[in-house]
mmCIF file of C-alpha atoms in Angstrom:
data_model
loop_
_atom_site.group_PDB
_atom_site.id
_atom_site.type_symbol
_atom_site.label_atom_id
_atom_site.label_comp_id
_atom_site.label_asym_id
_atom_site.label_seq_id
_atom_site.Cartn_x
_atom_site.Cartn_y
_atom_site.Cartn_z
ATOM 1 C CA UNK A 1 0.000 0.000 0.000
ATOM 2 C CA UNK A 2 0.933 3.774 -0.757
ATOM 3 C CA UNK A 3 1.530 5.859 2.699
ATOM 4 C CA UNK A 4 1.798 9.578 1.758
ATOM 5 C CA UNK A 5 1.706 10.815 5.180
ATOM 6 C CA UNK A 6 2.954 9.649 8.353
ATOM 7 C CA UNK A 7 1.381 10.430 11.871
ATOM 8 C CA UNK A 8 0.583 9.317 15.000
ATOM 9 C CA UNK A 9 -2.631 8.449 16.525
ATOM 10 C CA UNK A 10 -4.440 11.404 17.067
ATOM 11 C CA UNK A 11 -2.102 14.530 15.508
ATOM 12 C CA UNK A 12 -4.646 14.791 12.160
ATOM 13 C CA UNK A 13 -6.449 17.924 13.078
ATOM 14 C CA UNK A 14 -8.239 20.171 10.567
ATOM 15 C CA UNK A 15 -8.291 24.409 10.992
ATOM 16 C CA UNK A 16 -10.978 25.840 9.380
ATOM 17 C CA UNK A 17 -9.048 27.978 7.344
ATOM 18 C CA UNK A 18 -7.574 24.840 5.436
ATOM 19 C CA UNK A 19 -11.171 23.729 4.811
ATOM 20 C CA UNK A 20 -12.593 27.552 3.568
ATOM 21 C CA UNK A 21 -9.362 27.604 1.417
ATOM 22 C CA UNK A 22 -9.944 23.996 -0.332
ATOM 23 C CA UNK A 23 -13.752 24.802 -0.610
ATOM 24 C CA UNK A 24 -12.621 28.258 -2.184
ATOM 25 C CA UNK A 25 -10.214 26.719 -4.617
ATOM 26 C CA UNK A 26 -12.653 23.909 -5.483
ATOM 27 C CA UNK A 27 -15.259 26.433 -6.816
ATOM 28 C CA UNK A 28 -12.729 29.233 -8.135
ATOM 29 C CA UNK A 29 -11.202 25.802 -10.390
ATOM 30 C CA UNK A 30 -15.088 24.691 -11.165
ATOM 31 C CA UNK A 31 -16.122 27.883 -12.253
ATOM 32 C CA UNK A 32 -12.390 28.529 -14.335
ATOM 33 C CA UNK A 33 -12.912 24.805 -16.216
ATOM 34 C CA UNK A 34 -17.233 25.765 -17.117
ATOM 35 C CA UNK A 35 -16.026 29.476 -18.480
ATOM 36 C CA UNK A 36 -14.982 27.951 -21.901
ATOM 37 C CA UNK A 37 -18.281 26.144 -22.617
ATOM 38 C CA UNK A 38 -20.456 28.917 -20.830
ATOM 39 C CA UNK A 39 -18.738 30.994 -23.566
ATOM 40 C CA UNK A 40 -19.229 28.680 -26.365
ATOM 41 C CA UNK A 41 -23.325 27.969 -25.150
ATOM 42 C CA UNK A 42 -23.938 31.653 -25.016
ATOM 43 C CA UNK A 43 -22.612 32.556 -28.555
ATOM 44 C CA UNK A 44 -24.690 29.816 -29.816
ATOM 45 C CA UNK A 45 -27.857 30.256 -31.672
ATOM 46 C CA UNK A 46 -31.159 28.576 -29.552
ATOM 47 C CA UNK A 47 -32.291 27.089 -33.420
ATOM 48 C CA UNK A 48 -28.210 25.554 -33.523
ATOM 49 C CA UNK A 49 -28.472 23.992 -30.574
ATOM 50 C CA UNK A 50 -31.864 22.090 -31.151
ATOM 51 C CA UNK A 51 -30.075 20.876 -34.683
ATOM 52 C CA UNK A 52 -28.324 17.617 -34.266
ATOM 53 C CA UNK A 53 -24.876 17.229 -35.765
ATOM 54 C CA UNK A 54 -24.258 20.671 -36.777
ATOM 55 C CA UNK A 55 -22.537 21.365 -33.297
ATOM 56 C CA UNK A 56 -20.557 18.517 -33.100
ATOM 57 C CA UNK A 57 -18.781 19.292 -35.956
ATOM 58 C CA UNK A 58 -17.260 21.735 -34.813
ATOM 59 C CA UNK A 59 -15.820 20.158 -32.037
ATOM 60 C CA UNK A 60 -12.869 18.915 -34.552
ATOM 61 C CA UNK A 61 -11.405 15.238 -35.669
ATOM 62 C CA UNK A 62 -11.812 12.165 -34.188
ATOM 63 C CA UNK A 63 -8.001 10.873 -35.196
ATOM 64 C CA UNK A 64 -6.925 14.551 -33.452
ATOM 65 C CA UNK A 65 -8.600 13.735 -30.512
ATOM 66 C CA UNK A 66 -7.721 10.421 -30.176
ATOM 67 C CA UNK A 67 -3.780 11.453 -30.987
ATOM 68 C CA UNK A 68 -3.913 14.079 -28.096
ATOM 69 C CA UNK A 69 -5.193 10.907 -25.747
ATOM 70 C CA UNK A 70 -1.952 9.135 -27.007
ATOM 71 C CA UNK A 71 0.024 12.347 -26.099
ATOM 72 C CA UNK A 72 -1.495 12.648 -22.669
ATOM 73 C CA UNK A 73 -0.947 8.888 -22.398
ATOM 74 C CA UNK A 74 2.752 9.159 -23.279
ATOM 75 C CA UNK A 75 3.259 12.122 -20.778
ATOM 76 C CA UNK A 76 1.626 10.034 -17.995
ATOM 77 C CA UNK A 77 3.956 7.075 -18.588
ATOM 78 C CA UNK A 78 6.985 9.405 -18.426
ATOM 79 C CA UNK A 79 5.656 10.961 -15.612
ATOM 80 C CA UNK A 80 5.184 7.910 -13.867
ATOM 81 C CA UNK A 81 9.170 6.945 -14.633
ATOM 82 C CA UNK A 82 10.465 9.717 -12.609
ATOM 83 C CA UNK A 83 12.797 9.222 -9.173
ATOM 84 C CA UNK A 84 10.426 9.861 -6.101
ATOM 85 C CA UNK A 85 10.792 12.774 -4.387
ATOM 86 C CA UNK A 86 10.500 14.279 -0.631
ATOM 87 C CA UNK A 87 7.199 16.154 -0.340
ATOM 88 C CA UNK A 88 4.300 16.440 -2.352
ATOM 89 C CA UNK A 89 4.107 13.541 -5.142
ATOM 90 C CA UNK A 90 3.491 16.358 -8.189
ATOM 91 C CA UNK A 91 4.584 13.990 -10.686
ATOM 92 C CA UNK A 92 1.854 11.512 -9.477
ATOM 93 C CA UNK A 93 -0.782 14.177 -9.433
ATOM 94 C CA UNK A 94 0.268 15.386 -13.180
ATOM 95 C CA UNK A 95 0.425 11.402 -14.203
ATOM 96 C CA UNK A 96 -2.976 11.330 -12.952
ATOM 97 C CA UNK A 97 -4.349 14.118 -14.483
ATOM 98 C CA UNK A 98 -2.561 13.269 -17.597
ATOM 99 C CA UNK A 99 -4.269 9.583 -16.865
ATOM 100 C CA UNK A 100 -8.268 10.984 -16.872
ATOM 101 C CA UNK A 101 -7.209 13.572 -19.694
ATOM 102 C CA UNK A 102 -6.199 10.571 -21.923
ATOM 103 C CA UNK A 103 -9.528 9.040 -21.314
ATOM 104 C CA UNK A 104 -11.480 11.929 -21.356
ATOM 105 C CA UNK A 105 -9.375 12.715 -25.395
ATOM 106 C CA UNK A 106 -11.014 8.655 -26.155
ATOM 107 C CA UNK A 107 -14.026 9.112 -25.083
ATOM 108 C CA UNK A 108 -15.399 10.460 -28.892
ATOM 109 C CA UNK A 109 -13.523 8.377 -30.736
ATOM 110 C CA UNK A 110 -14.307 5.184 -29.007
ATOM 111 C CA UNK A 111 -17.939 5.870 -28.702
ATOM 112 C CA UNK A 112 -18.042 6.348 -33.103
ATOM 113 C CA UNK A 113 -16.284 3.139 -33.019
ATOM 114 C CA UNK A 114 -18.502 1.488 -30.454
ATOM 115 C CA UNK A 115 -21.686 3.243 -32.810
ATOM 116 C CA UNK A 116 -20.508 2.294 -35.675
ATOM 117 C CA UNK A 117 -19.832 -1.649 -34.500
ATOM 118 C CA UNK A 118 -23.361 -1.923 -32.840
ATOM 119 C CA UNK A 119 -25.291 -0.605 -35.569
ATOM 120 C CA UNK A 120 -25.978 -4.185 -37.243
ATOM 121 C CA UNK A 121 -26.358 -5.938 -33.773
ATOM 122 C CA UNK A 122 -28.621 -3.698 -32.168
ATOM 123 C CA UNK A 123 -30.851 -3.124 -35.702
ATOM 124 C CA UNK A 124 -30.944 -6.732 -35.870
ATOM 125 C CA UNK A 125 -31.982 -7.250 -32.008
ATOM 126 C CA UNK A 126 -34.095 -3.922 -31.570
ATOM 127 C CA UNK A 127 -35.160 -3.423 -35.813
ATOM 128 C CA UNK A 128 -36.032 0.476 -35.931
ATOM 129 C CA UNK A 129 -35.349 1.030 -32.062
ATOM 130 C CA UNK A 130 -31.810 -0.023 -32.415
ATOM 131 C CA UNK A 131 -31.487 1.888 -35.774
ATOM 132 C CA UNK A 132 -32.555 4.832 -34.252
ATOM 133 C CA UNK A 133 -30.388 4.820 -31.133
ATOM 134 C CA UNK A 134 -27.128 4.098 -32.769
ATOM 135 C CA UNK A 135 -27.958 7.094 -35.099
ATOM 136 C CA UNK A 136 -28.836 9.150 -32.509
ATOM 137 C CA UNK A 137 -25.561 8.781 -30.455
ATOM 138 C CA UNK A 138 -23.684 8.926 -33.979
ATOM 139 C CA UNK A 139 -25.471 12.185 -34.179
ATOM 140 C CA UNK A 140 -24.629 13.656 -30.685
ATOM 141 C CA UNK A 141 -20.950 12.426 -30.466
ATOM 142 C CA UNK A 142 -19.884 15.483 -28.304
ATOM 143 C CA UNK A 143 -22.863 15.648 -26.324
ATOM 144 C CA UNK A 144 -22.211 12.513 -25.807
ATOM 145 C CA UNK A 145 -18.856 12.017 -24.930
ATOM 146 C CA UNK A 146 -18.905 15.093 -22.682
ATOM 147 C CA UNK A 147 -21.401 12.643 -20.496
ATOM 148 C CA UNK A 148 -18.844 9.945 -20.989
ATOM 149 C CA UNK A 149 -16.019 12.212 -19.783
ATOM 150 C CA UNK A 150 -18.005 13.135 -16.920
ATOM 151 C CA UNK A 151 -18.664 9.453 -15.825
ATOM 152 C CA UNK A 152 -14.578 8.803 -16.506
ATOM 153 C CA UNK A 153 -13.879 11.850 -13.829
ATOM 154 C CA UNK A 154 -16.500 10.371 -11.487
ATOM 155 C CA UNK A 155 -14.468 6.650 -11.638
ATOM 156 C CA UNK A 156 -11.433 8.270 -11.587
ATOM 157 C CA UNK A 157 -12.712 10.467 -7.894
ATOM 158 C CA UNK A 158 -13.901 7.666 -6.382
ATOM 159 C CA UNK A 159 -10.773 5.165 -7.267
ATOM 160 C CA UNK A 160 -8.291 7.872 -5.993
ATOM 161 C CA UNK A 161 -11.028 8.376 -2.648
ATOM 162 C CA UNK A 162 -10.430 4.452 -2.044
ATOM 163 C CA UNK A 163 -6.484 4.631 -2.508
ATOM 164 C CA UNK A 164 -6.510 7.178 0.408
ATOM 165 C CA UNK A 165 -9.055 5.949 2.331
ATOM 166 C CA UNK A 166 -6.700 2.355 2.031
ATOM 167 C CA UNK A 167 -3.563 4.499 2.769
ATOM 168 C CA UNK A 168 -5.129 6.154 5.443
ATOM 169 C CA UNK A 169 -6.323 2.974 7.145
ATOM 170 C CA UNK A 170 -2.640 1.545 6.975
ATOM 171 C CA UNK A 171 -1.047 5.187 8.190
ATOM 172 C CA UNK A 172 -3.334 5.467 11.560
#
């Protein structure tokens, strides 16, 4: 198991100033990642937004996304390959980060494959139903994988919350 911090029984105490700071920075980094999209939404036409596809395109390649997911990939390896430090593990936080960003970069790409390799299956299992859901999600491919990235940063939360809950339970 992976101890970050070591401490005797009963020296963890928590000021409230170190909780109003990491509740500060948690919405000042919230509201700094939503800017970009708020931007994007608001200089978007209400009649372009109903229209399927025409978004999406705009949202660039599939190969380009799914080449920055191989450099993110990459960096997290090398990352990952460095000598381990005194202090704060940076290079594990940036391999992790670099980790989710990878997924988040295959998310699009994997769900056109995953579309475009159910299509027959789920036409011949669900006829029109199955037609009309692959075509749908073919359709929506960033609205889509912006849900899929979501659900990726939600796995990727709650496996780091178990690593320290695990480290925590070893350290006290």
């Amino acid at each position: 198991s992976i101890n970050f911090v070591q401490m005797n029984e009963g020296s963890l105490t928590l000021r409230p100033t170190v909780l109003i700071a990491a509740l500060g920075l948690g919405v000042l980094f919230a509201l700094l990642a939503a800017l970009g999209p708020a931007n994007s939404a608001a200089a978007t036409a209400p009649a372009n937004t109903m229209r399927r596809g025409l978004i999406e395109s705009r949202h660039g390649s599939l190969i380009g996304s799914a080449a920055w997911g191989v450099g993110f990939a990459l960096l997290a390896g090398l990352l990952m390959l460095r000598e381990r430090t005194p202090g704060l593990p940076w290079a594990g936080y940036g391999a992790s980060f670099c980790i989710v960003m990878a997924f988040v970069s295959w998310a699009r790409p994997l769900l056109a494959i995953a579309t475009r390799c159910a299509r027959i299956p789920l036409t011949r299992l669900c006829s029109a139903e199955g037609l009309v859901a692959v075509a749908g999600t073919r359709g929506a491919l960033g609205r889509a994988g912006i849900a899929i990235s979501g659900l990726i940063v939600a796995l990727g939360m709650a496996i780091s919350i178990g690593v320290m809950v695990a480290s925590f339970r070893d350290t006290v």
